[in-house]
Short mmCIF file of N, CA and C in Angstrom, two decimals:
data_model
loop_
_atom_site.label_atom_id
_atom_site.label_comp_id
_atom_site.label_asym_id
_atom_site.label_seq_id
_atom_site.Cartn_x
_atom_site.Cartn_y
_atom_site.Cartn_z
N ASP L 10 162.09 68.30 76.66
CA ASP L 10 161.18 68.98 75.72
C ASP L 10 159.73 68.60 76.03
N ASP L 11 158.99 69.56 76.57
CA ASP L 11 157.60 69.29 76.96
C ASP L 11 156.60 69.63 75.86
N VAL L 12 157.08 70.19 74.77
CA VAL L 12 156.18 70.69 73.74
C VAL L 12 155.45 69.56 73.01
N TRP L 13 156.15 68.48 72.70
CA TRP L 13 155.64 67.51 71.72
C TRP L 13 155.11 66.23 72.34
N ALA L 14 154.04 65.75 71.75
CA ALA L 14 153.51 64.42 72.09
C ALA L 14 153.27 63.65 70.79
N VAL L 15 153.52 62.36 70.81
CA VAL L 15 153.14 61.49 69.69
C VAL L 15 151.68 61.09 69.91
N VAL L 16 150.84 61.33 68.91
CA VAL L 16 149.41 61.06 69.04
C VAL L 16 149.01 59.95 68.06
N ASP L 17 148.34 58.93 68.60
CA ASP L 17 147.82 57.81 67.79
C ASP L 17 148.89 57.16 66.93
N ASP L 18 150.11 57.22 67.39
CA ASP L 18 151.22 56.64 66.62
C ASP L 18 151.23 57.18 65.18
N HIS L 19 150.68 58.37 64.99
CA HIS L 19 150.44 58.89 63.64
C HIS L 19 151.05 60.28 63.39
N HIS L 20 150.94 61.16 64.39
CA HIS L 20 151.49 62.50 64.20
C HIS L 20 152.06 63.05 65.50
N LEU L 21 152.88 64.08 65.34
CA LEU L 21 153.36 64.85 66.48
C LEU L 21 152.43 66.04 66.67
N GLU L 22 152.12 66.30 67.93
CA GLU L 22 151.29 67.45 68.25
C GLU L 22 152.02 68.27 69.31
N GLY L 23 152.09 69.56 69.09
CA GLY L 23 152.79 70.43 70.03
C GLY L 23 152.10 71.76 70.17
N ALA L 24 152.32 72.42 71.31
CA ALA L 24 151.73 73.74 71.53
C ALA L 24 152.79 74.66 72.10
N TYR L 25 152.91 75.83 71.51
CA TYR L 25 153.82 76.87 71.98
C TYR L 25 153.01 78.04 72.52
N GLU L 26 153.46 78.56 73.65
CA GLU L 26 152.76 79.68 74.31
C GLU L 26 153.48 81.00 74.02
N PHE L 27 152.69 82.06 73.92
CA PHE L 27 153.23 83.40 73.66
C PHE L 27 152.50 84.44 74.53
N PRO L 28 153.16 85.60 74.73
CA PRO L 28 152.52 86.60 75.59
C PRO L 28 151.40 87.39 74.91
N ASP L 29 151.26 87.24 73.61
CA ASP L 29 150.27 88.04 72.89
C ASP L 29 150.01 87.44 71.51
N PHE L 30 149.20 88.12 70.73
CA PHE L 30 148.91 87.63 69.37
C PHE L 30 150.09 87.88 68.43
N ARG L 31 150.70 89.06 68.55
CA ARG L 31 151.77 89.45 67.61
C ARG L 31 152.91 88.42 67.57
N ASN L 32 153.39 88.00 68.74
CA ASN L 32 154.47 87.01 68.76
C ASN L 32 154.03 85.67 68.18
N ALA L 33 152.81 85.28 68.47
CA ALA L 33 152.28 84.03 67.91
C ALA L 33 152.20 84.12 66.38
N LEU L 34 151.81 85.27 65.89
CA LEU L 34 151.72 85.48 64.44
C LEU L 34 153.09 85.41 63.78
N GLU L 35 154.07 86.08 64.38
CA GLU L 35 155.42 86.07 63.80
C GLU L 35 156.01 84.66 63.82
N PHE L 36 155.76 83.93 64.91
CA PHE L 36 156.23 82.54 64.98
C PHE L 36 155.56 81.69 63.90
N THR L 37 154.27 81.87 63.71
CA THR L 37 153.55 81.14 62.66
C THR L 37 154.20 81.36 61.30
N TYR L 38 154.51 82.63 61.04
CA TYR L 38 155.11 82.94 59.74
C TYR L 38 156.49 82.29 59.60
N GLU L 39 157.26 82.32 60.67
CA GLU L 39 158.60 81.70 60.63
C GLU L 39 158.51 80.19 60.42
N VAL L 40 157.56 79.56 61.09
CA VAL L 40 157.35 78.11 60.90
C VAL L 40 156.92 77.84 59.46
N GLY L 41 156.10 78.72 58.91
CA GLY L 41 155.68 78.58 57.52
C GLY L 41 156.85 78.67 56.55
N GLU L 42 157.73 79.61 56.82
CA GLU L 42 158.93 79.75 55.98
C GLU L 42 159.81 78.50 56.07
N LEU L 43 159.95 78.01 57.28
CA LEU L 43 160.70 76.78 57.52
C LEU L 43 160.07 75.60 56.76
N ALA L 44 158.75 75.53 56.79
CA ALA L 44 158.02 74.47 56.09
C ALA L 44 158.30 74.50 54.59
N GLU L 45 158.36 75.70 54.04
CA GLU L 45 158.65 75.84 52.62
C GLU L 45 160.10 75.42 52.31
N GLU L 46 161.02 75.85 53.17
CA GLU L 46 162.44 75.48 52.99
C GLU L 46 162.62 73.97 53.04
N GLU L 47 161.99 73.35 54.04
CA GLU L 47 162.15 71.90 54.25
C GLU L 47 161.24 71.09 53.33
N TRP L 48 160.31 71.80 52.68
CA TRP L 48 159.24 71.14 51.92
C TRP L 48 158.55 70.06 52.74
N HIS L 49 158.17 70.50 53.94
CA HIS L 49 157.48 69.62 54.89
C HIS L 49 156.51 70.52 55.66
N HIS L 50 155.20 70.33 55.43
CA HIS L 50 154.23 71.35 55.81
C HIS L 50 153.30 70.88 56.92
N PRO L 51 153.51 71.39 58.12
CA PRO L 51 152.61 71.03 59.21
C PRO L 51 151.28 71.77 59.12
N ASP L 52 150.31 71.32 59.90
CA ASP L 52 149.11 72.12 60.18
C ASP L 52 149.46 73.06 61.33
N ILE L 53 149.04 74.30 61.20
CA ILE L 53 149.39 75.32 62.19
C ILE L 53 148.11 76.02 62.63
N HIS L 54 147.85 75.98 63.93
CA HIS L 54 146.65 76.63 64.46
C HIS L 54 147.09 77.80 65.33
N LEU L 55 146.80 78.98 64.82
CA LEU L 55 147.21 80.23 65.48
C LEU L 55 146.03 80.84 66.21
N GLN L 56 146.21 81.11 67.49
CA GLN L 56 145.22 81.91 68.21
C GLN L 56 145.97 82.81 69.19
N TRP L 57 145.25 83.71 69.80
CA TRP L 57 145.86 84.61 70.78
C TRP L 57 146.73 83.83 71.78
N GLY L 58 148.03 84.12 71.79
CA GLY L 58 148.92 83.55 72.81
C GLY L 58 149.32 82.11 72.62
N GLU L 59 148.92 81.49 71.51
CA GLU L 59 149.25 80.08 71.33
C GLU L 59 149.33 79.69 69.86
N VAL L 60 150.31 78.85 69.56
CA VAL L 60 150.39 78.22 68.24
C VAL L 60 150.45 76.71 68.46
N ARG L 61 149.44 76.01 67.94
CA ARG L 61 149.44 74.54 68.02
C ARG L 61 149.83 73.98 66.65
N ILE L 62 150.64 72.94 66.69
CA ILE L 62 151.18 72.35 65.47
C ILE L 62 150.86 70.86 65.42
N GLU L 63 150.49 70.38 64.23
CA GLU L 63 150.46 68.94 63.98
C GLU L 63 151.35 68.66 62.78
N VAL L 64 152.22 67.70 62.94
CA VAL L 64 153.11 67.36 61.83
C VAL L 64 153.21 65.86 61.65
N TRP L 65 153.09 65.42 60.41
CA TRP L 65 153.30 64.01 60.05
C TRP L 65 153.70 63.96 58.59
N THR L 66 154.04 62.78 58.12
CA THR L 66 154.48 62.62 56.74
C THR L 66 153.33 62.05 55.93
N HIS L 67 152.77 62.90 55.07
CA HIS L 67 151.56 62.53 54.33
C HIS L 67 151.78 61.29 53.46
N LYS L 68 152.97 61.20 52.87
CA LYS L 68 153.24 60.11 51.93
C LYS L 68 153.08 58.74 52.58
N ILE L 69 153.48 58.64 53.86
CA ILE L 69 153.34 57.35 54.56
C ILE L 69 152.19 57.39 55.58
N ASP L 70 151.47 58.53 55.64
CA ASP L 70 150.41 58.74 56.61
C ASP L 70 150.85 58.34 58.02
N GLY L 71 152.04 58.81 58.38
CA GLY L 71 152.57 58.50 59.70
C GLY L 71 153.85 59.26 59.96
N LEU L 72 154.57 58.80 60.95
CA LEU L 72 155.76 59.53 61.39
C LEU L 72 157.03 59.01 60.75
N HIS L 73 157.89 59.95 60.42
CA HIS L 73 159.17 59.69 59.77
C HIS L 73 160.20 60.56 60.47
N GLU L 74 161.46 60.23 60.31
CA GLU L 74 162.52 61.02 60.92
C GLU L 74 162.36 62.52 60.64
N SER L 75 161.94 62.86 59.43
CA SER L 75 161.84 64.27 59.04
C SER L 75 160.84 65.04 59.92
N ASP L 76 159.86 64.35 60.50
CA ASP L 76 158.92 65.02 61.40
C ASP L 76 159.62 65.45 62.69
N PHE L 77 160.49 64.60 63.17
CA PHE L 77 161.22 64.94 64.40
C PHE L 77 162.24 66.04 64.14
N VAL L 78 162.82 66.04 62.93
CA VAL L 78 163.73 67.11 62.53
C VAL L 78 162.96 68.45 62.49
N MET L 79 161.78 68.44 61.87
CA MET L 79 160.95 69.67 61.83
C MET L 79 160.64 70.15 63.25
N ALA L 80 160.26 69.22 64.12
CA ALA L 80 159.92 69.58 65.50
C ALA L 80 161.11 70.25 66.19
N ALA L 81 162.30 69.69 66.00
CA ALA L 81 163.50 70.26 66.63
C ALA L 81 163.79 71.65 66.07
N LYS L 82 163.58 71.84 64.78
CA LYS L 82 163.81 73.15 64.18
C LYS L 82 162.81 74.18 64.68
N MET L 83 161.57 73.78 64.86
CA MET L 83 160.57 74.70 65.42
C MET L 83 160.93 75.07 66.85
N ASP L 84 161.39 74.09 67.62
CA ASP L 84 161.83 74.36 69.00
C ASP L 84 162.95 75.40 69.02
N ARG L 85 163.90 75.25 68.10
CA ARG L 85 165.03 76.19 68.07
C ARG L 85 164.52 77.59 67.72
N CYS L 86 163.62 77.67 66.77
CA CYS L 86 163.03 78.94 66.37
C CYS L 86 162.30 79.60 67.56
N TYR L 87 161.59 78.78 68.33
CA TYR L 87 160.81 79.28 69.48
C TYR L 87 161.69 79.92 70.54
N GLU L 88 162.94 79.46 70.64
CA GLU L 88 163.85 80.00 71.67
C GLU L 88 164.08 81.50 71.53
N GLU L 89 163.85 82.04 70.32
CA GLU L 89 164.05 83.48 70.09
C GLU L 89 162.88 84.33 70.61
N TYR L 90 161.81 83.69 71.07
CA TYR L 90 160.60 84.44 71.44
C TYR L 90 160.51 84.68 72.94
N PRO L 91 159.88 85.78 73.33
CA PRO L 91 159.71 86.06 74.77
C PRO L 91 158.75 85.06 75.42
N GLU L 92 158.96 84.80 76.71
CA GLU L 92 158.18 83.74 77.38
C GLU L 92 156.76 84.18 77.76
N GLU L 93 156.63 85.30 78.42
CA GLU L 93 155.25 85.80 78.71
C GLU L 93 155.16 87.26 78.35
N ASP W 7 128.05 85.10 49.31
CA ASP W 7 129.30 84.75 50.01
C ASP W 7 129.18 83.33 50.57
N ASP W 8 129.92 82.40 49.98
CA ASP W 8 129.83 81.00 50.42
C ASP W 8 130.82 80.65 51.51
N VAL W 9 131.68 81.59 51.86
CA VAL W 9 132.78 81.28 52.78
C VAL W 9 132.28 81.04 54.21
N TRP W 10 131.33 81.85 54.67
CA TRP W 10 131.02 81.92 56.09
C TRP W 10 129.75 81.21 56.48
N ALA W 11 129.80 80.57 57.64
CA ALA W 11 128.60 80.01 58.26
C ALA W 11 128.56 80.45 59.73
N VAL W 12 127.37 80.72 60.21
CA VAL W 12 127.18 80.97 61.64
C VAL W 12 127.04 79.62 62.33
N VAL W 13 127.86 79.36 63.32
CA VAL W 13 127.86 78.05 63.99
C VAL W 13 127.40 78.22 65.44
N ASP W 14 126.42 77.42 65.83
CA ASP W 14 125.90 77.40 67.21
C ASP W 14 125.49 78.79 67.71
N ASP W 15 125.09 79.65 66.78
CA ASP W 15 124.69 81.00 67.18
C ASP W 15 125.80 81.68 68.00
N HIS W 16 127.04 81.24 67.79
CA HIS W 16 128.15 81.67 68.66
C HIS W 16 129.34 82.25 67.91
N HIS W 17 129.68 81.64 66.78
CA HIS W 17 130.83 82.16 66.02
C HIS W 17 130.62 82.00 64.52
N LEU W 18 131.42 82.75 63.78
CA LEU W 18 131.49 82.57 62.33
C LEU W 18 132.63 81.63 62.01
N GLU W 19 132.37 80.73 61.08
CA GLU W 19 133.41 79.81 60.64
C GLU W 19 133.50 79.89 59.12
N GLY W 20 134.71 80.01 58.63
CA GLY W 20 134.91 80.13 57.19
C GLY W 20 136.16 79.42 56.74
N ALA W 21 136.19 79.02 55.48
CA ALA W 21 137.37 78.35 54.92
C ALA W 21 137.70 78.97 53.56
N TYR W 22 138.95 79.33 53.40
CA TYR W 22 139.46 79.85 52.14
C TYR W 22 140.41 78.84 51.52
N GLU W 23 140.27 78.64 50.20
CA GLU W 23 141.10 77.68 49.47
C GLU W 23 142.24 78.39 48.74
N PHE W 24 143.37 77.71 48.64
CA PHE W 24 144.54 78.25 47.94
C PHE W 24 145.21 77.16 47.12
N PRO W 25 145.97 77.59 46.09
CA PRO W 25 146.60 76.58 45.23
C PRO W 25 147.83 75.90 45.86
N ASP W 26 148.31 76.42 46.98
CA ASP W 26 149.53 75.87 47.58
C ASP W 26 149.67 76.34 49.03
N PHE W 27 150.79 76.00 49.64
CA PHE W 27 151.02 76.42 51.03
C PHE W 27 151.41 77.90 51.10
N ARG W 28 152.25 78.34 50.17
CA ARG W 28 152.79 79.70 50.20
C ARG W 28 151.67 80.75 50.24
N ASN W 29 150.68 80.60 49.36
CA ASN W 29 149.59 81.58 49.34
C ASN W 29 148.77 81.53 50.63
N ALA W 30 148.55 80.34 51.13
CA ALA W 30 147.82 80.20 52.40
C ALA W 30 148.59 80.87 53.54
N LEU W 31 149.91 80.72 53.52
CA LEU W 31 150.75 81.35 54.55
C LEU W 31 150.69 82.88 54.47
N GLU W 32 150.81 83.42 53.28
CA GLU W 32 150.78 84.88 53.12
C GLU W 32 149.41 85.44 53.53
N PHE W 33 148.35 84.71 53.18
CA PHE W 33 147.00 85.13 53.59
C PHE W 33 146.87 85.11 55.11
N THR W 34 147.39 84.07 55.74
CA THR W 34 147.37 83.98 57.20
C THR W 34 148.03 85.20 57.83
N TYR W 35 149.18 85.56 57.28
CA TYR W 35 149.90 86.71 57.84
C TYR W 35 149.11 88.00 57.65
N GLU W 36 148.49 88.15 56.49
CA GLU W 36 147.69 89.35 56.23
C GLU W 36 146.49 89.43 57.17
N VAL W 37 145.84 88.31 57.38
CA VAL W 37 144.71 88.27 58.32
C VAL W 37 145.20 88.60 59.73
N GLY W 38 146.37 88.12 60.08
CA GLY W 38 146.95 88.44 61.39
C GLY W 38 147.23 89.93 61.54
N GLU W 39 147.74 90.55 60.50
CA GLU W 39 147.99 92.00 60.53
C GLU W 39 146.67 92.76 60.69
N LEU W 40 145.67 92.31 59.95
CA LEU W 40 144.33 92.90 60.03
C LEU W 40 143.78 92.76 61.45
N ALA W 41 143.97 91.59 62.04
CA ALA W 41 143.51 91.33 63.41
C ALA W 41 144.15 92.31 64.40
N GLU W 42 145.43 92.59 64.20
CA GLU W 42 146.11 93.52 65.08
C GLU W 42 145.59 94.95 64.87
N GLU W 43 145.38 95.33 63.61
CA GLU W 43 144.84 96.67 63.31
C GLU W 43 143.46 96.87 63.93
N GLU W 44 142.61 95.84 63.76
CA GLU W 44 141.22 95.93 64.24
C GLU W 44 141.13 95.59 65.72
N TRP W 45 142.21 95.09 66.27
CA TRP W 45 142.20 94.55 67.64
C TRP W 45 141.03 93.59 67.84
N HIS W 46 140.96 92.67 66.88
CA HIS W 46 139.91 91.64 66.91
C HIS W 46 140.56 90.39 66.32
N HIS W 47 140.77 89.37 67.16
CA HIS W 47 141.70 88.29 66.81
C HIS W 47 140.99 86.96 66.61
N PRO W 48 140.86 86.54 65.38
CA PRO W 48 140.26 85.22 65.11
C PRO W 48 141.22 84.08 65.42
N ASP W 49 140.68 82.88 65.48
CA ASP W 49 141.50 81.68 65.41
C ASP W 49 141.75 81.37 63.93
N ILE W 50 142.98 81.02 63.61
CA ILE W 50 143.37 80.80 62.22
C ILE W 50 144.05 79.45 62.10
N HIS W 51 143.48 78.59 61.27
CA HIS W 51 144.06 77.25 61.09
C HIS W 51 144.62 77.16 59.67
N LEU W 52 145.93 77.12 59.60
CA LEU W 52 146.64 77.11 58.31
C LEU W 52 147.09 75.70 57.99
N GLN W 53 146.73 75.23 56.81
CA GLN W 53 147.32 73.98 56.32
C GLN W 53 147.51 74.12 54.81
N TRP W 54 148.18 73.17 54.22
CA TRP W 54 148.41 73.18 52.78
C TRP W 54 147.10 73.47 52.03
N GLY W 55 147.07 74.61 51.30
CA GLY W 55 145.94 74.89 50.41
C GLY W 55 144.68 75.40 51.08
N GLU W 56 144.71 75.62 52.39
CA GLU W 56 143.48 76.05 53.08
C GLU W 56 143.78 76.85 54.34
N VAL W 57 142.98 77.87 54.55
CA VAL W 57 143.00 78.61 55.81
C VAL W 57 141.57 78.62 56.35
N ARG W 58 141.40 78.03 57.53
CA ARG W 58 140.09 78.04 58.19
C ARG W 58 140.11 79.07 59.32
N ILE W 59 139.02 79.79 59.45
CA ILE W 59 138.94 80.88 60.41
C ILE W 59 137.74 80.69 61.31
N GLU W 60 137.92 80.96 62.60
CA GLU W 60 136.77 81.11 63.51
C GLU W 60 136.88 82.48 64.16
N VAL W 61 135.78 83.21 64.13
CA VAL W 61 135.80 84.54 64.73
C VAL W 61 134.54 84.77 65.56
N TRP W 62 134.74 85.30 66.76
CA TRP W 62 133.63 85.70 67.62
C TRP W 62 134.15 86.77 68.57
N THR W 63 133.24 87.33 69.33
CA THR W 63 133.62 88.40 70.24
C THR W 63 133.72 87.82 71.65
N HIS W 64 134.95 87.71 72.14
CA HIS W 64 135.19 87.03 73.41
C HIS W 64 134.46 87.70 74.56
N LYS W 65 134.39 89.03 74.53
CA LYS W 65 133.80 89.77 75.66
C LYS W 65 132.33 89.37 75.90
N ILE W 66 131.60 89.09 74.81
CA ILE W 66 130.20 88.68 74.96
C ILE W 66 130.02 87.19 74.68
N ASP W 67 131.14 86.49 74.42
CA ASP W 67 131.12 85.08 74.05
C ASP W 67 130.07 84.79 72.97
N GLY W 68 130.08 85.62 71.95
CA GLY W 68 129.12 85.43 70.86
C GLY W 68 129.40 86.40 69.74
N LEU W 69 128.43 86.56 68.88
CA LEU W 69 128.61 87.37 67.68
C LEU W 69 128.17 88.81 67.86
N HIS W 70 128.97 89.68 67.26
CA HIS W 70 128.75 91.12 67.32
C HIS W 70 128.99 91.65 65.92
N GLU W 71 128.50 92.84 65.64
CA GLU W 71 128.69 93.43 64.32
C GLU W 71 130.16 93.37 63.88
N SER W 72 131.07 93.58 64.82
CA SER W 72 132.50 93.62 64.46
C SER W 72 133.01 92.30 63.86
N ASP W 73 132.34 91.18 64.20
CA ASP W 73 132.73 89.90 63.61
C ASP W 73 132.40 89.86 62.12
N PHE W 74 131.26 90.42 61.77
CA PHE W 74 130.86 90.45 60.36
C PHE W 74 131.73 91.43 59.58
N VAL W 75 132.13 92.51 60.24
CA VAL W 75 133.07 93.45 59.61
C VAL W 75 134.40 92.75 59.34
N MET W 76 134.92 92.03 60.33
CA MET W 76 136.17 91.28 60.13
C MET W 76 136.03 90.30 58.97
N ALA W 77 134.92 89.57 58.93
CA ALA W 77 134.69 88.59 57.85
C ALA W 77 134.73 89.28 56.48
N ALA W 78 134.08 90.41 56.38
CA ALA W 78 134.04 91.14 55.10
C ALA W 78 135.44 91.61 54.72
N LYS W 79 136.22 92.05 55.70
CA LYS W 79 137.58 92.50 55.40
C LYS W 79 138.47 91.34 54.97
N MET W 80 138.30 90.18 55.58
CA MET W 80 139.06 89.00 55.15
C MET W 80 138.66 88.60 53.73
N ASP W 81 137.37 88.67 53.42
CA ASP W 81 136.91 88.37 52.06
C ASP W 81 137.59 89.29 51.05
N ARG W 82 137.66 90.58 51.39
CA ARG W 82 138.25 91.54 50.47
C ARG W 82 139.74 91.23 50.26
N CYS W 83 140.40 90.89 51.34
CA CYS W 83 141.81 90.51 51.29
C CYS W 83 142.01 89.28 50.39
N TYR W 84 141.11 88.32 50.52
CA TYR W 84 141.21 87.06 49.76
C TYR W 84 141.12 87.28 48.25
N GLU W 85 140.40 88.33 47.84
CA GLU W 85 140.23 88.61 46.41
C GLU W 85 141.56 88.82 45.68
N GLU W 86 142.61 89.18 46.43
CA GLU W 86 143.91 89.43 45.81
C GLU W 86 144.67 88.13 45.52
N TYR W 87 144.14 87.00 45.97
CA TYR W 87 144.88 85.73 45.86
C TYR W 87 144.43 84.92 44.65
N PRO W 88 145.36 84.12 44.10
CA PRO W 88 144.99 83.27 42.95
C PRO W 88 144.04 82.16 43.37
N GLU W 89 143.18 81.74 42.43
CA GLU W 89 142.14 80.77 42.79
C GLU W 89 142.67 79.34 42.88
N GLU W 90 143.35 78.90 41.86
CA GLU W 90 143.99 77.56 41.97
C GLU W 90 145.40 77.63 41.41
#
C-alpha cells in the first residue's frame, strides 16, 4: 500500500489519484459517507484528479487503531474507481 | 461578503462554516456539481464544520471574471445551509 504515510507520529496522510474531477468528487462523497458511518472524520482535500486525506484521532490528538481501519476502508472504496 | 479574500493577487480563498460534518459534506458535493457545470474547478478542503475553497483560473495562473462568478454562485448555494 503506497497511499499512506505516518506523519509526525501524529496522523496518516494519503493521496489518491483520479483521471478527472468527477471521479475525485464521487470518491470524496463516498469517503464522507464512510466517515459518518464510522463516526470518524478525516480532513479531505479535493482537487482536479486528486483527493488527499489526513486522518487522526482528535480525542488523543494522535493515531489509534481506528485510523488504520479508516485508511483500509478508503483503500477498498478506491478499488472501485478507474485508474487514469 | 466576508467569505472571500484575494490572496497574492493570484487566487480567491474563502471559508464556509457549518454546524457539523454532514452539512459540510453536502455543500462540498454541491460545489463539485457546480464546478462540473461551469467547467471551473476549485480546490475544496472539507473538514468537520468547515469547507475552505481556493479558486483561480489555471490557464492564466491568476484571477479572471469567472472566478468571481464561481465565488458568487458558491455564496448563493451556501445560503441554503443552516448557520450553526
